[in-house]
C-alpha cells in the first residue's frame, strides 16, 4: 500500500493587506509562507511514499524571489526520506502559476 500526501493552492506571494512584518515584509505574505512551511513539516512527519502538489504554488506567475526560493527549499525537504532514500514530489501547475497568454 502506498502512502500519499496531496495538497494544493499554497498561493505563495499572496499579499492582500499592506501591513508589514517586523522584518519589513508583507505580513500576509509571511503568514502564508509560514503556513506552507508548517504543511511541509506535517507531510515530513507523515512520511508518505509520494507527494503531489496539485496547482497554485504561487499567487501569480511572477512572485517575489524570496517566495520562489522558499518553495524550492521546502519541496527539496520533501524529496529526502528518513531512511535516506528519495521521495518523488510531483508539482502540477495551476491557473495562478501560468501566464494568461
Short mmCIF file of C-alpha atoms in Angstrom, two decimals, residues 8-74:
data_model
loop_
_atom_site.label_atom_id
_atom_site.label_comp_id
_atom_site.label_asym_id
_atom_site.label_seq_id
_atom_site.Cartn_x
_atom_site.Cartn_y
_atom_site.Cartn_z
CA UNK A 8 -2.67 22.38 -3.33
CA UNK A 9 -3.40 26.09 -3.51
CA UNK A 10 -0.48 27.33 -1.42
CA UNK A 11 -0.67 30.76 -3.12
CA UNK A 12 2.79 31.91 -2.03
CA UNK A 13 3.15 35.62 -2.66
CA UNK A 14 -0.40 36.46 -1.62
CA UNK A 15 -0.06 39.95 -0.14
CA UNK A 16 -3.60 41.31 0.13
CA UNK A 17 -3.05 43.70 3.01
CA UNK A 18 -0.45 46.49 3.41
CA UNK A 19 0.62 45.60 6.98
CA UNK A 20 4.37 44.96 7.30
CA UNK A 21 6.07 42.33 9.45
CA UNK A 22 8.88 43.29 11.87
CA UNK A 23 11.30 42.35 9.06
CA UNK A 24 9.63 44.85 6.72
CA UNK A 25 7.93 42.23 4.54
CA UNK A 26 4.22 41.99 3.83
CA UNK A 27 2.68 40.33 6.90
CA UNK A 28 0.06 38.36 4.94
CA UNK A 29 2.79 37.02 2.63
CA UNK A 30 4.79 35.93 5.68
CA UNK A 31 1.71 34.26 7.20
CA UNK A 32 1.00 32.31 4.00
CA UNK A 33 4.65 31.22 3.79
CA UNK A 34 4.66 30.11 7.43
CA UNK A 35 1.55 28.01 6.81
CA UNK A 36 3.22 26.43 3.77
CA UNK A 37 6.29 25.51 5.85
CA UNK A 38 4.02 24.01 8.54
CA UNK A 39 2.27 21.84 5.94
CA UNK A 40 5.65 20.64 4.66
CA UNK A 41 6.64 19.72 8.23
CA UNK A 42 3.39 17.80 8.70
CA UNK A 43 3.97 15.91 5.45
CA UNK A 44 7.54 15.07 6.51
CA UNK A 45 6.22 13.68 9.79
CA UNK A 46 3.66 11.56 7.91
CA UNK A 47 6.50 10.23 5.70
CA UNK A 48 4.46 9.39 2.58
CA UNK A 49 5.81 7.44 -0.39
CA UNK A 50 4.69 10.14 -2.83
CA UNK A 51 3.81 13.85 -2.55
CA UNK A 52 1.63 15.73 -5.03
CA UNK A 53 1.06 19.49 -5.04
CA UNK A 54 -1.90 19.96 -7.36
CA UNK A 55 -1.73 23.55 -8.51
CA UNK A 56 -1.23 27.16 -7.48
CA UNK A 57 2.09 27.11 -5.65
CA UNK A 58 2.22 30.85 -6.28
CA UNK A 59 -0.43 33.55 -6.18
CA UNK A 60 0.61 34.69 -9.66
CA UNK A 61 3.10 33.57 -12.33
CA UNK A 62 5.80 36.01 -11.16
CA UNK A 63 6.24 36.08 -7.39
CA UNK A 64 8.98 37.66 -5.32
CA UNK A 65 12.23 35.69 -5.40
CA UNK A 66 12.08 35.07 -1.62
CA UNK A 67 8.88 33.08 -2.13
CA UNK A 68 10.33 31.14 -5.07
CA UNK A 69 13.45 30.24 -3.11
CA UNK A 70 11.41 29.25 -0.06
CA UNK A 71 9.20 26.99 -2.19
CA UNK A 72 12.28 25.40 -3.73
CA UNK A 73 13.83 24.73 -0.29
CA UNK A 74 10.60 23.29 1.09
#
